[in-house]
PDB file of C-alpha atoms in Angstrom:
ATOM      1  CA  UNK A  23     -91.822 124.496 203.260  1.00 46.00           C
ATOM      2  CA  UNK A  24     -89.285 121.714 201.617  1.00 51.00           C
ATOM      3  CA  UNK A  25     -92.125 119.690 200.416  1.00 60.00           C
ATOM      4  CA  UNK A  26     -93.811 122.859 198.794  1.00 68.00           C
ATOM      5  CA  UNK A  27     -90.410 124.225 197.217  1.00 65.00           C
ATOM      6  CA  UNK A  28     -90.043 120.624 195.817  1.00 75.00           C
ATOM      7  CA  UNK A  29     -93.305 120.559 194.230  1.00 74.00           C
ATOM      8  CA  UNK A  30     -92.922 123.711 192.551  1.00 66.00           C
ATOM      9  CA  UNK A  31     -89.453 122.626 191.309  1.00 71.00           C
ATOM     10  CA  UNK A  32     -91.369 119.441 189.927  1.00 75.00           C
ATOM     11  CA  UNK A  33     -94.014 121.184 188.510  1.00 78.00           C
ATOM     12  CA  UNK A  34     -92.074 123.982 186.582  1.00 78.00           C
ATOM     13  CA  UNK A  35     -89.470 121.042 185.317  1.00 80.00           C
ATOM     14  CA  UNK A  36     -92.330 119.020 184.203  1.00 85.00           C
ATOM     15  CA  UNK A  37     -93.851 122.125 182.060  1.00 90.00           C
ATOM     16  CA  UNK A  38     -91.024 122.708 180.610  1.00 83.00           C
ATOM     17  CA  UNK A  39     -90.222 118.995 179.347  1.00 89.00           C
ATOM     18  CA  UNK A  40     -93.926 118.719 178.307  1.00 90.00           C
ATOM     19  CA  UNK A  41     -93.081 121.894 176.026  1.00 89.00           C
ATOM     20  CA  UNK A  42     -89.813 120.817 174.966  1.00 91.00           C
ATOM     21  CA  UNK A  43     -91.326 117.940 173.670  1.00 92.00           C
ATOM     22  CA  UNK A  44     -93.738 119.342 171.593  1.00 91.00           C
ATOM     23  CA  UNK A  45     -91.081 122.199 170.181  1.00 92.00           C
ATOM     24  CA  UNK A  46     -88.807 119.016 169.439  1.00 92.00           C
ATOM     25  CA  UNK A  47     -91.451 117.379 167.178  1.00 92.00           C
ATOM     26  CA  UNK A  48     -92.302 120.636 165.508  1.00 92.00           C
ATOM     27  CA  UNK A  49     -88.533 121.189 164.420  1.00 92.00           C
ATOM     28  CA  UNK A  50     -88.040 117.501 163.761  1.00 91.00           C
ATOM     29  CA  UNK A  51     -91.259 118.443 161.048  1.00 92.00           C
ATOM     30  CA  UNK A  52     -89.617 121.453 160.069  1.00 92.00           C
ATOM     31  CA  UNK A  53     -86.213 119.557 159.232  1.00 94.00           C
ATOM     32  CA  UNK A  54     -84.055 121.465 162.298  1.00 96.00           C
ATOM     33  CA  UNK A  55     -81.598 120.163 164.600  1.00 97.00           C
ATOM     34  CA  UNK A  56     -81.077 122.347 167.858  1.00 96.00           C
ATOM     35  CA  UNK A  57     -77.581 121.878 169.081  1.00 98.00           C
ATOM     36  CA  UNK A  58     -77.867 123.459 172.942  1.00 97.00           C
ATOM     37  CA  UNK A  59     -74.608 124.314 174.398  1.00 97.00           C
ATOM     38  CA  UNK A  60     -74.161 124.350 177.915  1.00 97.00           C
ATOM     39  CA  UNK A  61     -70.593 125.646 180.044  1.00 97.00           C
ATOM     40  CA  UNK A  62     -68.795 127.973 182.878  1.00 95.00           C
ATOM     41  CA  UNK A  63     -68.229 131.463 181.974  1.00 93.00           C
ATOM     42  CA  UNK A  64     -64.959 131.833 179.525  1.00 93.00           C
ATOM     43  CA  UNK A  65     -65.020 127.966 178.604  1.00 96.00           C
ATOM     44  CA  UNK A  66     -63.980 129.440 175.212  1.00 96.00           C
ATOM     45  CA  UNK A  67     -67.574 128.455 173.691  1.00 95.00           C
ATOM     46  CA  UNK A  68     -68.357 131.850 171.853  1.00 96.00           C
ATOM     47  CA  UNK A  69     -65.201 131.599 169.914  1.00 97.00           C
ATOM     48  CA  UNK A  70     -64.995 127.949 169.039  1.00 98.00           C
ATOM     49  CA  UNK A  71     -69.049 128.665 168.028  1.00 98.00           C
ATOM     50  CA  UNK A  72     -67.694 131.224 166.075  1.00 98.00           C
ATOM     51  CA  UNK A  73     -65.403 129.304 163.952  1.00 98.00           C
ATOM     52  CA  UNK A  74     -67.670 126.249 163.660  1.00 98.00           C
ATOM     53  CA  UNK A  75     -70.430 128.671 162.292  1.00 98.00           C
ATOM     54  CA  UNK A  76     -67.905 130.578 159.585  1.00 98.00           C
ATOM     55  CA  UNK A  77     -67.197 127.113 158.611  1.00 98.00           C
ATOM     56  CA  UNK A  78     -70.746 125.796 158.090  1.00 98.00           C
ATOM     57  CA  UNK A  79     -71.606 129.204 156.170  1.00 98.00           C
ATOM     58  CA  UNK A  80     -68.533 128.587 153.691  1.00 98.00           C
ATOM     59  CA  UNK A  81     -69.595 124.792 153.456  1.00 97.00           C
ATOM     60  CA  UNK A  82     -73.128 126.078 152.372  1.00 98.00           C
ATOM     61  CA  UNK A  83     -75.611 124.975 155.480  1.00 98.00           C
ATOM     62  CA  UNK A  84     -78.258 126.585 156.387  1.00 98.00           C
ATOM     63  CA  UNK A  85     -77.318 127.461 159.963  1.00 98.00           C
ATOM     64  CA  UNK A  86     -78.131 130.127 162.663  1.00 98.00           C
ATOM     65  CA  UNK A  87     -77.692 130.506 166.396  1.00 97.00           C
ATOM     66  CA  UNK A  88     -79.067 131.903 169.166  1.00 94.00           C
ATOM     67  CA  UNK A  89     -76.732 133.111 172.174  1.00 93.00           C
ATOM     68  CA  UNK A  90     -78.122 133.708 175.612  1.00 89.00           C
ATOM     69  CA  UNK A  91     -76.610 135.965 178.377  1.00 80.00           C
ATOM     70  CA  UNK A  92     -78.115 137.816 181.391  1.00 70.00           C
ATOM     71  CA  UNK A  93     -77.278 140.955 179.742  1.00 69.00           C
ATOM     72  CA  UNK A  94     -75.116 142.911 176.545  1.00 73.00           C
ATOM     73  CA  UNK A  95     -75.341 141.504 173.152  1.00 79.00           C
ATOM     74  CA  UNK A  96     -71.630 141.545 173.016  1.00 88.00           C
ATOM     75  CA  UNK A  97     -71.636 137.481 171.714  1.00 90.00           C
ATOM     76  CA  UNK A  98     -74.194 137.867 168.947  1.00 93.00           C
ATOM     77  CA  UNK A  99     -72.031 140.942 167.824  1.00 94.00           C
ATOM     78  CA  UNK A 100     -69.460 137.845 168.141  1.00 94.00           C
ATOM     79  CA  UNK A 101     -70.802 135.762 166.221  1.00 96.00           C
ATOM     80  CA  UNK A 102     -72.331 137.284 163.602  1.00 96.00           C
ATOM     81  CA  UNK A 103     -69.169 137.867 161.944  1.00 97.00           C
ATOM     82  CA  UNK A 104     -69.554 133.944 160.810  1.00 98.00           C
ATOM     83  CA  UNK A 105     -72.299 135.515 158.362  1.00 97.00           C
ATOM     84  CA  UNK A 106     -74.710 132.770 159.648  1.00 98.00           C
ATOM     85  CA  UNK A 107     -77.589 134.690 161.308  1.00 97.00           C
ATOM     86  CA  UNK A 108     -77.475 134.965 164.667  1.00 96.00           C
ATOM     87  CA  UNK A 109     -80.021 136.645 167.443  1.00 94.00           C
ATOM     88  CA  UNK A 110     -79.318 137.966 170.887  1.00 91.00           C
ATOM     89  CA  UNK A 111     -81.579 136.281 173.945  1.00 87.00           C
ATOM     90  CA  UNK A 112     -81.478 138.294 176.960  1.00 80.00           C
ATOM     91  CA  UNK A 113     -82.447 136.329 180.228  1.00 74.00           C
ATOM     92  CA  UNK A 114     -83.099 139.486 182.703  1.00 70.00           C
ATOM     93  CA  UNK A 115     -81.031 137.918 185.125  1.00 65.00           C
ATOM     94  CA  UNK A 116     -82.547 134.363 184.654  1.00 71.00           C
ATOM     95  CA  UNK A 117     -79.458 131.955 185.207  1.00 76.00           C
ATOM     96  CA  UNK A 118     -80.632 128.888 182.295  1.00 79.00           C
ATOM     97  CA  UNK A 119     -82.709 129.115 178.921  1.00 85.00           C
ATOM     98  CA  UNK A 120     -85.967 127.560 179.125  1.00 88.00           C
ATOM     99  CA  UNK A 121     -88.125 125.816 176.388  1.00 88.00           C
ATOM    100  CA  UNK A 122     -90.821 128.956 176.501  1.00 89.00           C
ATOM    101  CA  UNK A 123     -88.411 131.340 175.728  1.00 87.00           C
ATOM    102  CA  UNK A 124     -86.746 128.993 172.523  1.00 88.00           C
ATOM    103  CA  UNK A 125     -89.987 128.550 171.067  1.00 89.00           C
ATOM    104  CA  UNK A 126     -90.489 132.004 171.213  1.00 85.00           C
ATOM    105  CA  UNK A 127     -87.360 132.897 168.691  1.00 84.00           C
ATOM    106  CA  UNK A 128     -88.540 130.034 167.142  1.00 86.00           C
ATOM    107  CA  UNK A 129     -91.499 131.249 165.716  1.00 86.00           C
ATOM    108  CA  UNK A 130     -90.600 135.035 165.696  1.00 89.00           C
ATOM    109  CA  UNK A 131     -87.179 134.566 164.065  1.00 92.00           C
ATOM    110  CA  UNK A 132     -86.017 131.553 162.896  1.00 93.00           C
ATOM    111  CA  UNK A 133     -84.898 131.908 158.996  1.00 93.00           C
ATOM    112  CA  UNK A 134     -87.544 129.180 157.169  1.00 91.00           C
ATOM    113  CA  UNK A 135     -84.259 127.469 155.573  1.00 94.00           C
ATOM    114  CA  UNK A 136     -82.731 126.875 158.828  1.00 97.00           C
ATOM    115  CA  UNK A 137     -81.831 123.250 159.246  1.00 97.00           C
ATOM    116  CA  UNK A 138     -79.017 123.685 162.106  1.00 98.00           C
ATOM    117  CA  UNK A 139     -79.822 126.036 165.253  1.00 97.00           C
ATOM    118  CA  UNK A 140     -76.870 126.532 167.647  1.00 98.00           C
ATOM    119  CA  UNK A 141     -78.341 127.890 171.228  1.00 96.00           C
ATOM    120  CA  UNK A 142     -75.573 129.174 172.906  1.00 96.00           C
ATOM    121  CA  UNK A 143     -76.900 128.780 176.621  1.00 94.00           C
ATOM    122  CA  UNK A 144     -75.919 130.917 179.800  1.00 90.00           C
ATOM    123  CA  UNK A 145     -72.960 130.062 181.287  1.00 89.00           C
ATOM    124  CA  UNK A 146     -73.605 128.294 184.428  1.00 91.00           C
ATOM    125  CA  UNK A 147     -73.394 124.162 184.651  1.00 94.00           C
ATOM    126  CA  UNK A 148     -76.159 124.188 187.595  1.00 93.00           C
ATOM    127  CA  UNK A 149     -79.573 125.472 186.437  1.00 87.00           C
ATOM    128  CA  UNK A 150     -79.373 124.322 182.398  1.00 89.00           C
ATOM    129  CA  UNK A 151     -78.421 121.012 182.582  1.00 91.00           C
ATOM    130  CA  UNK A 152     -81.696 120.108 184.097  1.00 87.00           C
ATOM    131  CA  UNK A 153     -84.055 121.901 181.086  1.00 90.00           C
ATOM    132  CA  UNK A 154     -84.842 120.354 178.344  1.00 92.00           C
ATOM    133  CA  UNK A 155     -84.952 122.450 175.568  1.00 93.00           C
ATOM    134  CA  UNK A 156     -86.011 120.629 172.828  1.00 93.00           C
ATOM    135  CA  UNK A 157     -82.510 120.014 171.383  1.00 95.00           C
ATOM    136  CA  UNK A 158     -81.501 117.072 169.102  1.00 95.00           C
ATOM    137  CA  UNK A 159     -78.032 117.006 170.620  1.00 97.00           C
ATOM    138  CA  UNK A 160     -76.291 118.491 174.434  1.00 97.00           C
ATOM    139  CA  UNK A 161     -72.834 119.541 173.976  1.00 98.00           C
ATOM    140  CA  UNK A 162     -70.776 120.719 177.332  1.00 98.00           C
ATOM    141  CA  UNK A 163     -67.869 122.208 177.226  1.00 98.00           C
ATOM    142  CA  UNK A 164     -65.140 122.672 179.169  1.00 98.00           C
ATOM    143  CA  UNK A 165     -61.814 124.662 178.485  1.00 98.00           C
ATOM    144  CA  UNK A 166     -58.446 123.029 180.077  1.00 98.00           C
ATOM    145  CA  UNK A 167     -58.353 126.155 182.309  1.00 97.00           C
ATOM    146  CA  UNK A 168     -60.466 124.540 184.672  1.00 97.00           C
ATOM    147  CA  UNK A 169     -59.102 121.855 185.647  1.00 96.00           C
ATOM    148  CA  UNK A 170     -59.688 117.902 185.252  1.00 97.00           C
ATOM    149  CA  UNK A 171     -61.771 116.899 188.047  1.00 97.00           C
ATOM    150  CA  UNK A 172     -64.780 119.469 186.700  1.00 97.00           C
ATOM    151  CA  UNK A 173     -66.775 116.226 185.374  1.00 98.00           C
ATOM    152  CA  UNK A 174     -67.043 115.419 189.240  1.00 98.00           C
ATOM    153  CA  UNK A 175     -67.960 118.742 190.560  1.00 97.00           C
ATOM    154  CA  UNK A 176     -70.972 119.033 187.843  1.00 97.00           C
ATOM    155  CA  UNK A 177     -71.686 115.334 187.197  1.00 97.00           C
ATOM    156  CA  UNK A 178     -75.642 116.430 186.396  1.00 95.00           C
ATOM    157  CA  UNK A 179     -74.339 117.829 183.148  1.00 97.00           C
ATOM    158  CA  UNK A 180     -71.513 115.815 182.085  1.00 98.00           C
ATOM    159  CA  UNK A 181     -73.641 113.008 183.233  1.00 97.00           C
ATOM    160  CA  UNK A 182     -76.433 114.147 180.087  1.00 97.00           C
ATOM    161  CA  UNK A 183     -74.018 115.282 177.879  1.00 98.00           C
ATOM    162  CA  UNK A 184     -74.031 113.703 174.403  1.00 98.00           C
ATOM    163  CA  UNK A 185     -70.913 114.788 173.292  1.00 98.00           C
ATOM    164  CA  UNK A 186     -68.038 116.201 175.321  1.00 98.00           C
ATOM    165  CA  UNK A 187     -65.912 118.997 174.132  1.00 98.00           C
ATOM    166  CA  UNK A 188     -62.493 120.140 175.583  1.00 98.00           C
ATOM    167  CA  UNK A 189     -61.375 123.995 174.538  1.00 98.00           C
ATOM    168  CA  UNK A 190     -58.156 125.903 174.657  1.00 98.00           C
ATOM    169  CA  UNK A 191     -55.823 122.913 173.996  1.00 98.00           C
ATOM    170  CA  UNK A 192     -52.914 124.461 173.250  1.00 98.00           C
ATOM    171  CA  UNK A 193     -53.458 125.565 177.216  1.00 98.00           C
ATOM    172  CA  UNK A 194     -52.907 121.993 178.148  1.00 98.00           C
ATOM    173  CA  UNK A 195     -49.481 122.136 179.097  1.00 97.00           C
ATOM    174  CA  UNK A 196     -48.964 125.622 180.917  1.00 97.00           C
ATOM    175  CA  UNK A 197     -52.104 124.689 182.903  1.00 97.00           C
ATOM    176  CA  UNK A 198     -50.685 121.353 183.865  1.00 97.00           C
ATOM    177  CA  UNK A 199     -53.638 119.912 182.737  1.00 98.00           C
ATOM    178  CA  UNK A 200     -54.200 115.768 183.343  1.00 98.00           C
ATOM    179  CA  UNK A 201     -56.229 114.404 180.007  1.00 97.00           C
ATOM    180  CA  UNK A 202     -55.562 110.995 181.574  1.00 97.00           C
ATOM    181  CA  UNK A 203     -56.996 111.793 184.388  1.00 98.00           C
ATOM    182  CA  UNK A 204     -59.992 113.942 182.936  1.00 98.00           C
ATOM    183  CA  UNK A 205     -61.124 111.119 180.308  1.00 98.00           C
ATOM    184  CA  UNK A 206     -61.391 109.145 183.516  1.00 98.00           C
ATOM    185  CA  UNK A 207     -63.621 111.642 185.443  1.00 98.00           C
ATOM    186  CA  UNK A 208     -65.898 111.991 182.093  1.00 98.00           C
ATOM    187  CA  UNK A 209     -66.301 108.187 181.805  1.00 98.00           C
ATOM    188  CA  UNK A 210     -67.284 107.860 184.891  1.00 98.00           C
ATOM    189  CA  UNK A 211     -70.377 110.369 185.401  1.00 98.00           C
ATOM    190  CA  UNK A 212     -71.090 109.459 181.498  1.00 98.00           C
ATOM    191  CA  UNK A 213     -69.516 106.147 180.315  1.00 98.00           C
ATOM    192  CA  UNK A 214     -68.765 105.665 176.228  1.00 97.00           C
ATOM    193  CA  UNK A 215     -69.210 109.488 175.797  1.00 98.00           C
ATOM    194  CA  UNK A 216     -66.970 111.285 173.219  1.00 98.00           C
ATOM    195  CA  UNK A 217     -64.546 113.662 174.317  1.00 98.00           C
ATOM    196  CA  UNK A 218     -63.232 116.125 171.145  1.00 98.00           C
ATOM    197  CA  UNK A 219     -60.315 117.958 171.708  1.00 98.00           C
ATOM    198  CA  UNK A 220     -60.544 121.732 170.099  1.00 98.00           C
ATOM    199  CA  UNK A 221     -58.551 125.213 169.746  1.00 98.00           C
ATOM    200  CA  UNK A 222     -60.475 128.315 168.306  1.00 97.00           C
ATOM    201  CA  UNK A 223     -57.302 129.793 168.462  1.00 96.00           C
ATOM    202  CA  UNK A 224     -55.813 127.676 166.104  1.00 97.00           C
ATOM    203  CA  UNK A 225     -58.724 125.949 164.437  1.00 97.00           C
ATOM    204  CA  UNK A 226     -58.348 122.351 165.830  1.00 98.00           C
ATOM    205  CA  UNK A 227     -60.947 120.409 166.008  1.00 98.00           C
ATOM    206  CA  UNK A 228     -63.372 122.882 164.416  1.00 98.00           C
ATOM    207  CA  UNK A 229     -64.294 120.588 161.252  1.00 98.00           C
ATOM    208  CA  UNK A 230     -64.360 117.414 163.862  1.00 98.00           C
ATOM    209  CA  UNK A 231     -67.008 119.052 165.427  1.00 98.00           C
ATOM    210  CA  UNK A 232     -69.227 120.495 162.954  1.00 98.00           C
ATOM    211  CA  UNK A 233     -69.044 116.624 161.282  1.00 98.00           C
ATOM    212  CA  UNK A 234     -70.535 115.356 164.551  1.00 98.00           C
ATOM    213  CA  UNK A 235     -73.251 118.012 164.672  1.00 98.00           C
ATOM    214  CA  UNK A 236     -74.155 117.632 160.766  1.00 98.00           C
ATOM    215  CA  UNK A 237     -74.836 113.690 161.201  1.00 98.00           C
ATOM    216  CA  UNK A 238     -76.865 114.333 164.196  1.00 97.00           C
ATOM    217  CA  UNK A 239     -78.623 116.495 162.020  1.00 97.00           C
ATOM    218  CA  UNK A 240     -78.698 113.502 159.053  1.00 97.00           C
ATOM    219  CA  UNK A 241     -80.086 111.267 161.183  1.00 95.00           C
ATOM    220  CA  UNK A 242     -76.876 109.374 163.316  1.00 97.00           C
ATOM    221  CA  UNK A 243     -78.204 108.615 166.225  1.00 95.00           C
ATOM    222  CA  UNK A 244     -76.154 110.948 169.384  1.00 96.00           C
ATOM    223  CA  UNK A 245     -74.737 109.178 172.699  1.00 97.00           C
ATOM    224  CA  UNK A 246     -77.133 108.070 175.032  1.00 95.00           C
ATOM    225  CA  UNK A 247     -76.497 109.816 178.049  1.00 97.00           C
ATOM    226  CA  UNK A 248     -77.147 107.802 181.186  1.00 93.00           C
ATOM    227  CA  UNK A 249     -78.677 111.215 183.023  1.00 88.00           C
ATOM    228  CA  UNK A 250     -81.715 113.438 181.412  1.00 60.00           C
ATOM    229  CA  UNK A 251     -82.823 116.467 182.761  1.00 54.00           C
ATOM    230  CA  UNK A 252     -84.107 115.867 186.177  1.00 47.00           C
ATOM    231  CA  UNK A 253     -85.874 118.193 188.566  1.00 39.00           C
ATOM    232  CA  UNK A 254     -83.570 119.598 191.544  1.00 36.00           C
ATOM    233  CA  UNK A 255     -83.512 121.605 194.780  1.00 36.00           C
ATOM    234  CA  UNK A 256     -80.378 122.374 195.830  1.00 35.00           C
ATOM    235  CA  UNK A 257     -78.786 125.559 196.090  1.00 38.00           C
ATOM    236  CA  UNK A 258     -76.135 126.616 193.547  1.00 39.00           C
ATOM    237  CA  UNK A 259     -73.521 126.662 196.878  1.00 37.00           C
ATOM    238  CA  UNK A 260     -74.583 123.148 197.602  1.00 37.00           C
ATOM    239  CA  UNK A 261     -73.815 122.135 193.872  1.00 39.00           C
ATOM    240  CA  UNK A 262     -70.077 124.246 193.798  1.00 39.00           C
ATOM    241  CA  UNK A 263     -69.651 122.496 197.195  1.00 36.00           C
ATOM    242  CA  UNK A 264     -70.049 118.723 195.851  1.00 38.00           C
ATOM    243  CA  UNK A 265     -72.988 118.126 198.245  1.00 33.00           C
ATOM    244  CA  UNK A 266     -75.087 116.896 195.359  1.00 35.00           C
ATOM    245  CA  UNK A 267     -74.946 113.890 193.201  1.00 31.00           C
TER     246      UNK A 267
END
């Protein structure tokens, strides 16, 4: 039964990264770079999104983003208040985005101008950080809330990260939070990755990061991550457990 469950894991990664290829090189054509955002619940990343997307809409870039969630549109109500267009993906329950159900907004809604597409994925560090999804850079995030040793417990997605983003700063203190100690954790699972240090709250940060994004999108080449997207079998207890590499 292992072997079977394994080979279905395999063979629905392996679909997936065959279309996420080919929906890369048609919006590499098309002159779009797909940002894909990964994080926990309340990392923070719908309002730091947010700001970076007012900011791109004042600074005159075509932008737009799609936000995922199992269910309400309550984020894309969110965001659209940035003025950048923005569309509402509803998983039914389904815990990561997939490169099926991108290509399908792709084509069906996608403004032609477009030339930077934020895709705000489910929160959940388990299940997304092993789909591709075409993107032309992997952001995770990770608010100071949770605590410094969260590289560790999710090294899968920190590991394929290509730039590292740390929310809520002005949190750092009351949380006790150890930056020392979390630059550590992140070099380890991911060594020479940038860490940026944000606040939606206060706007820190917010220009740092939408200058990373736009010379991905210019042609800077992003980190290279020493994990991609890998099939997997374990159980989301085994993964908030640390019985996983």
């Amino acid at each position: 039964m292992c072997d079977s469950v394994d080979e279905v894991t395999q063979a629905v990664l392996a679909k997936n990264d065959g279309l996420a290829a080919g929906l890369r090189d048609e919006l590499t054509r098309r002159g779009v770079c797909v940002v894909n955002l990964l994080s926990s619940p309340g990392s923070g990343k719908t309002e730091l999104l947010g700001r970076v997307l007012a900011r791109a809409v004042e600074r005159g870039h075509p932008v737009a983003a799609l936000t995922a969630d199992l269910a309400t549109e309550n984020d894309a109500d969110r965001l659209a208040r940035s003025g950048a267009p923005v569309k509402q993906l509803l998983t039914d329950g389904l815990c990561h985005l997939e490169a099926r159900q991108l290509r399908g907004h792709v084509e069906s809604w996608l403004p032609e101008d477009t030339s930077l597409l934020f895709v705000e994925n489910v929160g959940n560090l388990v299940c997304p950080a092993s789909y591709d999804l075409g993107e032309s850079l992997r952001i995770v995030l990770m608010a100071v809330t949770e605590g410094e040793d969260k590289p560790l417990k999710y090294p899968t997605a920190f590991g394929s990260a290509q730039l590292v983003v740390l929310t809520k700063t002005d949190l750092a203190g009351p949380a006790g939070f150890d930056e020392t100690a979390f630059a550590t954790h992140v070099q380890r699972v991911n060594p020479g990755v940038e860490v940026l240090r944000t606040c939606a709250r206060t706007g820190a940060g917010v220009d740092a990061l939408l200058e990373r994004v736009l010379a991905v999108r210019d042609g800077a080449p992003a980190h290279r991550p020493p994990l991609a997207p890998r099939p997997h079998t374990h159980t989301h207890e085994d993964a908030e457990a640390g019985l996983v590499p």
